[in-house]
Coordinates of C-alpha atoms and ligand atoms in Angstrom, one line a residue:
X1 CA 0.0 0.0 0.0
X2 CA 1.2 3.5 -0.7
X3 CA 0.9 5.1 2.7
X4 CA 0.9 8.9 2.7
X5 CA 3.3 10.1 5.4
X6 CA 3.0 13.4 7.1
X7 CA 4.9 16.2 5.3
X8 CA 6.3 17.2 8.7
X9 CA 8.7 14.3 8.4
X10 CA 10.5 15.8 5.5
X11 CA 14.0 16.9 6.5
X12 CA 14.0 15.1 9.9
X13 CA 17.5 14.4 11.0
X14 CA 16.8 13.0 14.5
X15 CA 14.4 10.1 14.6
X16 CA 11.1 11.0 16.3
X17 CA 9.1 7.7 15.9
X18 CA 5.9 9.3 17.3
X19 CA 5.6 11.5 14.2
X20 CA 4.9 8.4 12.1
X21 CA 1.6 7.7 13.8
X22 CA -1.6 8.1 11.8
X23 CA -4.9 6.4 11.5
X24 CA -6.1 5.1 8.1
X25 CA -9.5 3.7 7.0
X26 CA -9.1 0.0 6.0
X27 CA -11.7 -2.1 4.2
X28 CA -12.4 -5.5 5.8
X29 CA -14.6 -8.6 5.5
X30 CA -15.4 -11.1 8.2
X31 CA -14.8 -14.5 6.8
X32 CA -15.4 -18.0 8.3
X33 CA -12.1 -19.5 9.3
X34 CA -12.5 -22.5 6.9
X35 CA -13.0 -20.2 3.9
X36 CA -9.9 -18.1 4.4
X37 CA -7.5 -18.5 1.5
X38 CA -5.2 -15.6 2.0
X39 CA -2.5 -17.0 -0.3
X40 CA -5.0 -16.8 -3.2
X41 CA -6.0 -13.2 -2.3
X42 CA -2.5 -12.0 -1.3
X43 CA -2.5 -9.3 -4.1
X44 CA -5.5 -7.6 -2.5
X45 CA -4.6 -7.9 1.2
X46 CA -3.2 -5.0 3.3
X47 CA 0.5 -5.8 3.5
X48 CA 2.5 -3.7 6.0
X49 CA 5.5 -4.7 8.1
X50 CA 4.5 -6.0 11.6
X51 CA 0.8 -6.0 10.7
X52 CA -1.5 -9.1 10.8
X53 CA -3.9 -8.8 7.9
X54 CA -6.0 -11.7 9.1
X55 CA -6.9 -11.1 12.7
X56 CA -9.3 -12.1 15.5
X57 CA -12.7 -10.4 15.6
X58 CA -13.4 -8.1 18.6
X59 CA -15.1 -9.3 20.7
X60 CA -13.6 -12.7 19.8
X61 CA -15.7 -14.9 17.5
X62 CA -13.8 -18.2 17.0
X63 CA -15.7 -19.1 13.9
X64 CA -14.6 -16.0 11.9
X65 CA -11.6 -13.8 11.2
X66 CA -11.4 -10.2 10.1
X67 CA -9.5 -9.9 6.8
X68 CA -8.0 -6.5 6.0
X69 CA -7.7 -5.4 2.4
X70 CA -5.5 -2.8 0.8
X71 CA -7.5 0.5 0.6
X72 CA -5.4 1.5 -2.5
X73 CA -6.9 -1.5 -4.4
X74 CA -10.3 -2.1 -2.7
X75 CA -12.2 1.1 -2.6
X76 CA -15.7 -0.3 -2.2
X77 CA -17.8 -3.4 -2.0
X78 CA -18.1 -3.8 -5.8
X79 CA -14.3 -3.8 -6.2
X80 CA -13.9 -6.8 -3.9
X81 CA -16.8 -8.8 -5.3
X82 CA -15.3 -8.3 -8.8
X83 CA -11.8 -9.3 -7.6
X84 CA -12.7 -12.2 -5.3
X85 CA -16.2 -13.4 -6.3
X86 CA -15.9 -16.5 -4.1
X87 CA -16.4 -14.4 -1.0
X88 CA -19.4 -12.4 -2.3
X89 CA -21.7 -13.8 0.4
X90 CA -19.4 -12.6 3.2
X91 CA -18.8 -9.2 1.6
X92 CA -22.6 -8.7 1.5
X93 CA -22.9 -9.6 5.1
X94 CA -20.0 -7.8 6.7
X95 CA -18.0 -5.5 4.3
X96 CA -17.1 -2.2 6.0
X97 CA -14.2 0.1 6.9
X98 CA -12.3 0.1 10.2
X99 CA -9.9 2.7 11.5
X100 CA -6.4 1.3 11.8
X101 CA -3.6 3.0 13.9
X102 CA -0.4 2.9 11.9
X103 CA 2.9 3.4 13.7
X104 CA 6.6 3.6 12.8
X105 CA 6.8 -0.2 13.0
X106 CA 4.4 -0.6 10.1
X107 CA 6.6 1.3 7.6
X108 CA 9.3 -0.3 5.6
X109 CA 12.9 1.0 5.7
X110 CA 12.4 2.4 2.1
X111 CA 9.1 4.2 3.1
X112 CA 10.7 5.8 6.1
X113 CA 13.8 7.0 4.2
X114 CA 11.6 8.3 1.4
X115 CA 9.5 10.2 3.9
X116 CA 12.4 11.8 5.6
X117 CA 14.5 12.8 2.6
X118 CA 13.6 16.3 1.2
X119 CA 11.4 16.1 -1.9
X120 CA 14.1 16.5 -4.5
X121 CA 16.0 13.5 -3.0
X122 CA 13.0 11.4 -1.7
X123 CA 11.6 11.1 -5.2
X124 CA 14.9 9.8 -6.6
X125 CA 15.5 6.1 -6.8
X126 CA 17.7 4.6 -4.0
X127 CA 20.4 3.8 -6.5
X128 CA 20.8 7.5 -7.3
X129 CA 20.9 8.7 -3.7
X130 CA 22.8 5.7 -2.4
X131 CA 20.0 5.1 0.1
X132 CA 19.8 1.4 -1.0
X133 CA 22.0 -0.9 1.0
X134 CA 23.8 -4.3 0.9
X135 CA 23.8 -6.7 3.8
X136 CA 27.1 -8.5 4.7
X137 CA 26.6 -10.6 7.8
X138 CA 25.7 -8.2 10.6
X139 CA 26.7 -5.1 8.5
X140 CA 24.4 -2.9 6.4
X141 CA 26.5 -1.2 3.9
X142 CA 25.5 2.1 2.3
X143 CA 27.1 4.2 -0.5
X144 CA 25.4 7.5 0.3
X145 CA 25.7 10.4 -2.1
X146 CA 26.9 13.7 -0.7
X147 CA 23.4 15.3 -0.7
X148 CA 22.1 12.5 1.6
X149 CA 25.0 12.6 4.1
X150 CA 23.1 15.0 6.5
X151 CA 20.6 12.1 6.9
X152 CA 23.1 9.3 7.4
X153 CA 22.5 8.9 11.2
X154 CA 18.8 8.8 11.0
X155 CA 19.0 6.3 8.0
X156 CA 21.3 4.1 10.0
X157 CA 19.0 4.2 13.0
X158 CA 16.1 3.1 10.9
X159 CA 18.0 0.2 9.6
X160 CA 19.1 -0.9 13.1
X161 CA 15.5 -0.6 14.3
X162 CA 14.0 -2.6 11.5
X163 CA 16.6 -5.3 10.8
X164 CA 17.3 -7.0 14.1
X165 CA 20.3 -9.0 12.7
X166 CA 22.1 -5.8 11.6
X167 CA 24.4 -4.6 14.4
X168 CA 26.6 -2.2 12.4
X169 CA 25.8 0.3 9.7
X170 CA 28.6 1.6 7.5
X171 CA 29.0 4.1 4.7
X172 CA 31.5 3.8 1.9
X173 CA 33.7 6.9 1.9
X174 CA 35.5 6.7 -1.5
X175 CA 35.2 4.8 -4.7
X176 CA 37.2 1.6 -4.8
X177 CA 40.6 2.6 -6.2
X178 CA 43.0 0.8 -3.9
X179 CA 45.0 -2.2 -5.1
X180 CA 43.3 -4.4 -2.6
X181 CA 39.8 -3.3 -3.9
X182 CA 38.6 -2.6 -0.4
X183 CA 37.1 0.8 0.4
X184 CA 37.4 3.1 3.4
X185 CA 34.4 2.8 5.6
X186 CA 32.8 5.1 8.1
X187 CA 30.8 3.3 10.9
X188 CA 27.7 5.5 11.1
X189 CA 25.8 3.5 13.8
X190 CA 25.9 0.4 15.9
X191 CA 28.9 -1.7 17.1
X192 CA 32.3 -0.8 15.8
X193 CA 32.9 -4.4 14.6
X194 CA 33.7 -5.0 10.9
X195 CA 34.6 -8.7 11.2
X196 CA 31.7 -10.5 9.6
X197 CA 30.4 -14.0 9.0
X198 CA 28.2 -14.6 6.0
X199 CA 27.0 -17.5 4.0
X200 CA 27.4 -18.1 0.2
X201 CA 27.4 -21.2 -2.0
X202 CA 26.8 -23.4 1.1
X203 CA 30.0 -22.1 2.7
X204 CA 30.5 -19.7 5.6
X205 CA 32.9 -16.9 5.1
X206 CA 34.6 -14.8 7.7
X207 CA 36.6 -11.6 7.0
X208 CA 37.2 -8.0 8.0
X209 CA 35.0 -6.1 5.7
X210 CA 37.0 -2.9 6.2
X211 CA 40.2 -4.6 4.9
X212 CA 39.3 -6.9 2.1
X213 CA 37.1 -7.0 -1.0
X214 CA 33.6 -8.5 -0.7
X215 CA 30.7 -7.8 -3.0
X216 CA 27.4 -9.6 -2.2
X217 CA 26.1 -8.4 -5.6
X218 CA 28.4 -10.9 -7.2
X219 CA 27.0 -13.9 -5.4
X220 CA 24.8 -15.1 -8.4
X221 CA 27.8 -14.9 -10.7
X222 CA 30.0 -16.8 -8.2
X223 CA 27.4 -19.5 -7.8
X224 CA 27.1 -19.8 -11.6
X225 CA 30.9 -20.6 -11.8
X226 CA 30.8 -22.9 -8.8
X227 CA 27.9 -24.8 -10.6
X228 CA 30.1 -25.8 -13.5
X229 CA 32.9 -27.2 -11.3
X230 CA 33.3 -30.9 -10.7
X231 CA 35.1 -33.1 -8.2
X232 CA 38.8 -33.3 -9.3
X233 CA 38.8 -30.2 -11.4
X234 CA 42.0 -28.2 -11.0
X235 CA 41.1 -24.6 -10.0
X236 CA 43.5 -21.6 -10.0
X237 CA 42.2 -18.2 -8.8
X238 CA 44.6 -15.4 -9.6
X239 CA 42.6 -12.7 -7.6
X240 CA 41.0 -14.9 -5.0
X241 CA 40.0 -12.4 -2.3
X242 CA 38.7 -14.2 0.8
X243 CA 37.9 -17.2 -1.3
X244 CA 34.3 -17.0 -2.6
X245 CA 35.2 -19.1 -5.6
X246 CA 37.9 -21.4 -4.2
X247 CA 36.2 -22.3 -0.9
X248 CA 33.1 -23.9 -2.6
X249 CA 35.4 -25.4 -5.2
X250 CA 37.4 -27.1 -2.5
X251 CA 34.2 -28.2 -0.8
X252 CA 33.3 -29.9 -4.1
X253 CA 36.6 -31.8 -4.2
X254 CA 38.5 -29.6 -6.6
X255 CA 42.3 -29.1 -6.1
X256 CA 42.7 -25.4 -5.5
X257 CA 45.5 -22.9 -6.0
X258 CA 44.4 -19.5 -4.7
X259 CA 46.3 -16.2 -4.8
X260 CA 45.7 -12.6 -3.7
X261 CA 48.1 -9.7 -3.3
X262 CA 46.3 -8.5 -0.1
X263 CA 47.8 -10.4 2.9
X264 CA 44.6 -9.8 4.9
X265 CA 42.6 -11.5 2.1
X266 CA 45.1 -14.4 2.2
X267 CA 44.7 -14.7 6.0
X268 CA 40.9 -14.9 5.8
X269 CA 40.9 -17.1 2.7
X270 CA 43.1 -19.6 4.5
X271 CA 40.7 -19.6 7.5
X272 CA 37.7 -20.0 5.2
X273 CA 39.3 -22.9 3.3
X274 CA 40.1 -24.6 6.6
X275 CA 36.8 -24.1 8.3
X276 CA 34.7 -25.2 5.3
X277 CA 36.4 -28.5 4.6
X278 CA 33.9 -31.3 4.0
X279 CA 34.2 -35.0 3.4
X280 CA 34.5 -34.3 -0.3
X281 CA 37.3 -31.8 0.3
X282 CA 39.9 -34.6 0.1
X283 CA 42.0 -32.7 -2.4
X284 CA 44.7 -30.2 -1.6
X285 CA 44.5 -26.4 -1.4
X286 CA 47.4 -24.0 -1.7
X287 CA 47.3 -20.4 -0.9
X288 CA 49.7 -17.7 -2.2
X289 CA 50.3 -14.0 -1.6
X290 CA 51.8 -12.9 -5.0
X291 CA 51.2 -10.5 -7.7
X292 CA 48.9 -12.0 -10.3
X293 CA 51.4 -12.2 -13.1
X294 CA 54.0 -13.8 -10.8
X295 CA 51.4 -16.3 -9.7
X296 CA 50.5 -17.2 -13.3
X297 CA 54.2 -17.5 -14.3
X298 CA 55.6 -19.3 -11.3
X299 CA 52.7 -21.3 -10.0
X300 CA 49.9 -21.7 -12.5
X301 CA 51.8 -22.5 -15.7
X302 CA 54.3 -25.0 -14.1
X303 CA 51.6 -26.8 -12.1
X304 CA 49.4 -27.1 -15.3
X305 CA 52.4 -28.6 -17.1
X306 CA 53.3 -31.1 -14.5
X307 CA 49.6 -32.0 -14.0
X308 CA 49.0 -32.6 -17.7
X309 CA 52.2 -34.7 -18.0
X310 CA 51.3 -36.7 -14.9
X311 CA 47.9 -37.6 -16.4
X312 CA 49.3 -38.4 -19.8
X313 CA 51.8 -40.8 -18.2
X314 CA 49.3 -42.6 -16.0
X315 CA 46.6 -44.6 -17.8
X316 CA 44.4 -44.9 -14.7
X317 CA 44.4 -41.1 -14.1
X318 CA 43.9 -40.4 -17.7
X319 CA 40.8 -42.5 -17.7
X320 CA 39.5 -41.1 -14.4
X321 CA 40.0 -37.5 -15.2
X322 CA 39.1 -37.4 -18.8
X323 CA 36.0 -35.4 -18.2
X324 CA 37.7 -32.9 -15.9
X325 CA 39.1 -29.5 -16.7
X326 CA 41.5 -26.9 -15.5
X327 CA 39.9 -23.5 -14.6
X328 CA 41.7 -20.2 -14.2
X329 CA 39.6 -17.5 -12.5
X330 CA 40.5 -13.8 -12.9
X331 CA 38.1 -11.5 -11.2
X332 CA 39.8 -8.1 -11.2
X333 CA 37.6 -6.5 -13.8
X334 CA 39.5 -3.1 -14.1
X335 CA 42.7 -4.7 -15.3
X336 CA 42.4 -8.5 -15.4
X337 CA 42.6 -8.8 -19.2
X338 CA 46.0 -7.1 -19.2
X339 CA 47.4 -10.0 -17.0
X340 CA 46.7 -12.3 -20.0
X341 CA 49.8 -10.8 -21.6
X342 CA 51.9 -13.6 -20.0
X343 CA 50.0 -16.3 -21.9
X344 CA 51.4 -16.0 -25.5
X345 CA 55.0 -16.7 -24.4
X346 CA 54.0 -19.7 -22.3
X347 CA 51.7 -21.0 -25.0
X348 CA 54.4 -20.8 -27.7
X349 CA 56.8 -23.0 -25.7
X350 CA 56.9 -26.7 -26.4
X351 CA 53.8 -26.4 -28.5
X352 CA 53.9 -30.0 -29.8
X353 CA 53.8 -31.3 -26.3
X354 CA 51.0 -29.0 -25.3
X355 CA 48.9 -30.1 -28.2
X356 CA 48.9 -33.6 -26.6
X357 CA 47.4 -32.3 -23.3
X358 CA 44.4 -34.1 -22.1
X359 CA 42.6 -31.6 -20.0
X360 CA 41.1 -28.4 -21.5
X361 CA 41.9 -25.1 -19.8
X362 CA 39.0 -22.7 -19.2
X363 CA 40.0 -19.1 -18.4
X364 CA 37.2 -17.0 -16.9
X365 CA 38.4 -13.4 -16.9
X366 CA 36.2 -10.5 -15.9
X367 CA 36.3 -7.1 -17.4
X368 CA 34.2 -3.9 -17.7
X369 CA 32.9 -2.5 -21.0
X370 CA 31.4 0.8 -21.7
X371 CA 30.9 0.0 -25.4
X372 CA 27.5 -0.3 -27.1
X373 CA 28.7 -3.7 -28.2
X374 CA 30.7 -5.1 -25.3
X375 CA 31.4 -8.4 -27.1
X376 CA 33.0 -6.7 -30.0
X377 CA 34.9 -4.3 -27.7
X378 CA 36.3 -7.1 -25.6
X379 CA 37.3 -9.2 -28.6
X380 CA 39.1 -6.2 -30.1
X381 CA 41.0 -5.6 -26.8
X382 CA 41.9 -9.3 -26.6
X383 CA 43.2 -9.4 -30.1
X384 CA 46.0 -7.1 -29.0
X385 CA 46.9 -9.2 -26.0
X386 CA 46.3 -12.7 -27.4
X387 CA 46.8 -12.3 -31.2
X388 CA 46.9 -16.0 -31.8
X389 CA 43.7 -17.0 -30.1
X390 CA 40.9 -17.9 -32.4
X391 CA 37.5 -16.2 -32.2
X392 CA 35.8 -19.6 -31.6
X393 CA 38.0 -20.1 -28.5
X394 CA 36.4 -16.9 -26.9
X395 CA 33.0 -16.2 -25.6
X396 CA 31.7 -13.2 -23.7
X397 CA 28.9 -13.2 -21.2
X398 CA 27.1 -10.3 -19.5
X399 CA 27.4 -10.4 -15.7
X400 CA 25.8 -7.2 -14.4
X401 CA 25.4 -3.5 -15.0
X402 CA 27.7 -1.7 -12.6
X403 CA 26.8 1.8 -13.7
X404 CA 24.7 3.4 -16.4
X405 CA 26.5 2.3 -19.6
X406 CA 29.1 0.2 -17.8
X407 CA 28.7 -3.6 -17.9
X408 CA 30.7 -6.2 -16.1
X409 CA 31.4 -9.0 -18.5
X410 CA 33.0 -12.5 -18.2
X411 CA 35.3 -13.6 -21.0
X412 CA 35.7 -17.3 -21.3
X413 CA 38.8 -18.5 -23.2
X414 CA 39.1 -22.2 -23.9
X415 CA 42.5 -23.7 -24.6
X416 CA 43.5 -27.3 -25.5
X417 CA 39.9 -28.5 -25.9
X418 CA 40.7 -31.9 -27.4
X419 CA 37.1 -33.0 -27.3
X420 CA 36.0 -29.9 -29.3
X421 CA 38.9 -30.4 -31.6
X422 CA 38.0 -34.1 -32.2
X423 CA 34.4 -33.2 -33.0
X424 CA 35.7 -30.4 -35.1
X425 CA 38.1 -32.8 -36.9
X426 CA 35.3 -35.2 -37.7
X427 CA 32.8 -32.6 -38.8
X428 CA 34.9 -29.9 -40.3
X429 CA 37.7 -31.8 -42.0
X430 CA 36.4 -30.9 -45.4
X431 CA 36.1 -27.2 -44.6
X432 CA 39.6 -27.1 -43.1
X433 CA 41.2 -28.8 -46.0
X434 CA 39.9 -25.9 -48.1
X435 CA 41.1 -23.4 -45.6
X436 CA 44.5 -24.5 -44.1
X437 CA 45.3 -21.1 -42.7
X438 CA 42.4 -21.4 -40.3
X439 CA 43.7 -24.7 -39.0
X440 CA 47.2 -23.3 -38.5
X441 CA 45.9 -20.4 -36.5
X442 CA 43.9 -22.7 -34.2
X443 CA 46.9 -25.0 -33.6
X444 CA 49.5 -22.2 -33.3
X445 CA 47.5 -20.4 -30.7
X446 CA 47.7 -23.4 -28.4
Ligands
LIG1 C1 37.5 -7.7 -7.4 S1 38.4 -8.5 -6.1 C2 37.8 -10.1 -6.3 C3 38.0 -11.0 -5.1 C4 37.2 -12.3 -5.2 N1 37.6 -13.1 -6.4 C5 35.7 -12.1 -5.2 O1 35.1 -12.4 -6.2 O2 35.2 -11.6 -4.2 C6 40.0 -8.5 -6.7 C7 41.1 -9.0 -5.8 O3 42.3 -9.0 -6.5 C8 43.3 -8.6 -5.6 N2 44.4 -8.0 -6.4 C9 44.5 -6.7 -6.8 N3 45.6 -6.6 -7.6 C10 46.2 -7.7 -7.6 C11 47.4 -8.2 -8.2 N4 48.2 -7.4 -8.9 N5 47.8 -9.5 -8.0 C12 47.0 -10.3 -7.2 N6 45.9 -9.9 -6.6 C13 45.5 -8.7 -6.8 C14 42.7 -7.7 -4.6 O4 43.4 -7.7 -3.3 C15 41.3 -8.3 -4.5 O5 41.2 -9.2 -3.4

């Protein structure tokens, strides 16, 4: 329901809960208990926080309940008969309006914030004022725009009042521009404790939100990646943060090599890997605190080489792992693509040997694009970094819009995909014979 709030609330900077009191006139029908089907009528019921829309009659009549409908939708008897014909009989018998006292408790956080902010801001969408928030464990996290800052304390108090599990409210002070991708925070209300515990992908993560990167808005994307992982896959995460990819990967039984340049992230990632071990997590995990390029050169590439050799030389392993893959994750969208410049040199070494590799390598590298055609933009940028990679080895996927005209994208690059090659060889042999350059390009890129 669209509750009209008193105009006197506009510009309030100290919370006066009494000023939210008002009495509204609400349509109701008394309905026998056995005929109440609130789930079927839910679109017409009066829905407000902390309000029962099906309640006892006064004085109590055990056979019936009073059902409250939304006065914005149900203005008169005819409305309700038209919308819920099955209760016509009871509407005829008892439809009426009752005065209902509404208090601060019956408003949502968004309604209170909208009512408090001056008109020019209150009409704006939360995303434009920053008055929308994210929840990370016991922390509610705002990114308030300057014009809203005079209201930060009252906004924080409303959140503490209404979300009982929230104990701390913080505001982001600057855009993320540090190497560690964390941001400076101001605690605007509640306990001065930024060490949080939160759940994602069936794992529990602990970290100091003030010192590491964590973005709950990426949870769907991370789960999407975790869903394509299998037991015994080999997973490398170049920019692993506190482990939102590698912890669930390890829980699934993948062997994990995780890296981050921020020692604080590495500390929490190690804790998270340890505390989330399951029966399936029989495989090893290794944690590094290196620059991404160094990690790729000194850890990822040598481990892939020895792993592939090992499988090639062991018939049993070759058979067991033939459906597995190697995954390299690179979530540092501002600059991750540039780290791929270490690939061409590595790919060009011992090319014949690499062409025999059994396991395909899937690189998932995140990037931003402001172009009208992000796919084209990313492929153009990749061409300069990986000139020998074929178009059909690359696919781009939209992840989320991070700002107007700025998309986060995931680039998937597949190397050494024997299965695809075999299918291709069978199906496209004829075409390739006619076009040998294409074949050379594919092979030389690997
Ligand atoms: C956008 S965060 C992603 C973290 C994690 N993968 C996630 O999804 O939450 C990027 C991470 O890269 C790390 N980082 C930044 N520059 C780096 C570099 N040159 N080498 C390795 N890690 C780096 C940051 O410390 C940060 O934890």
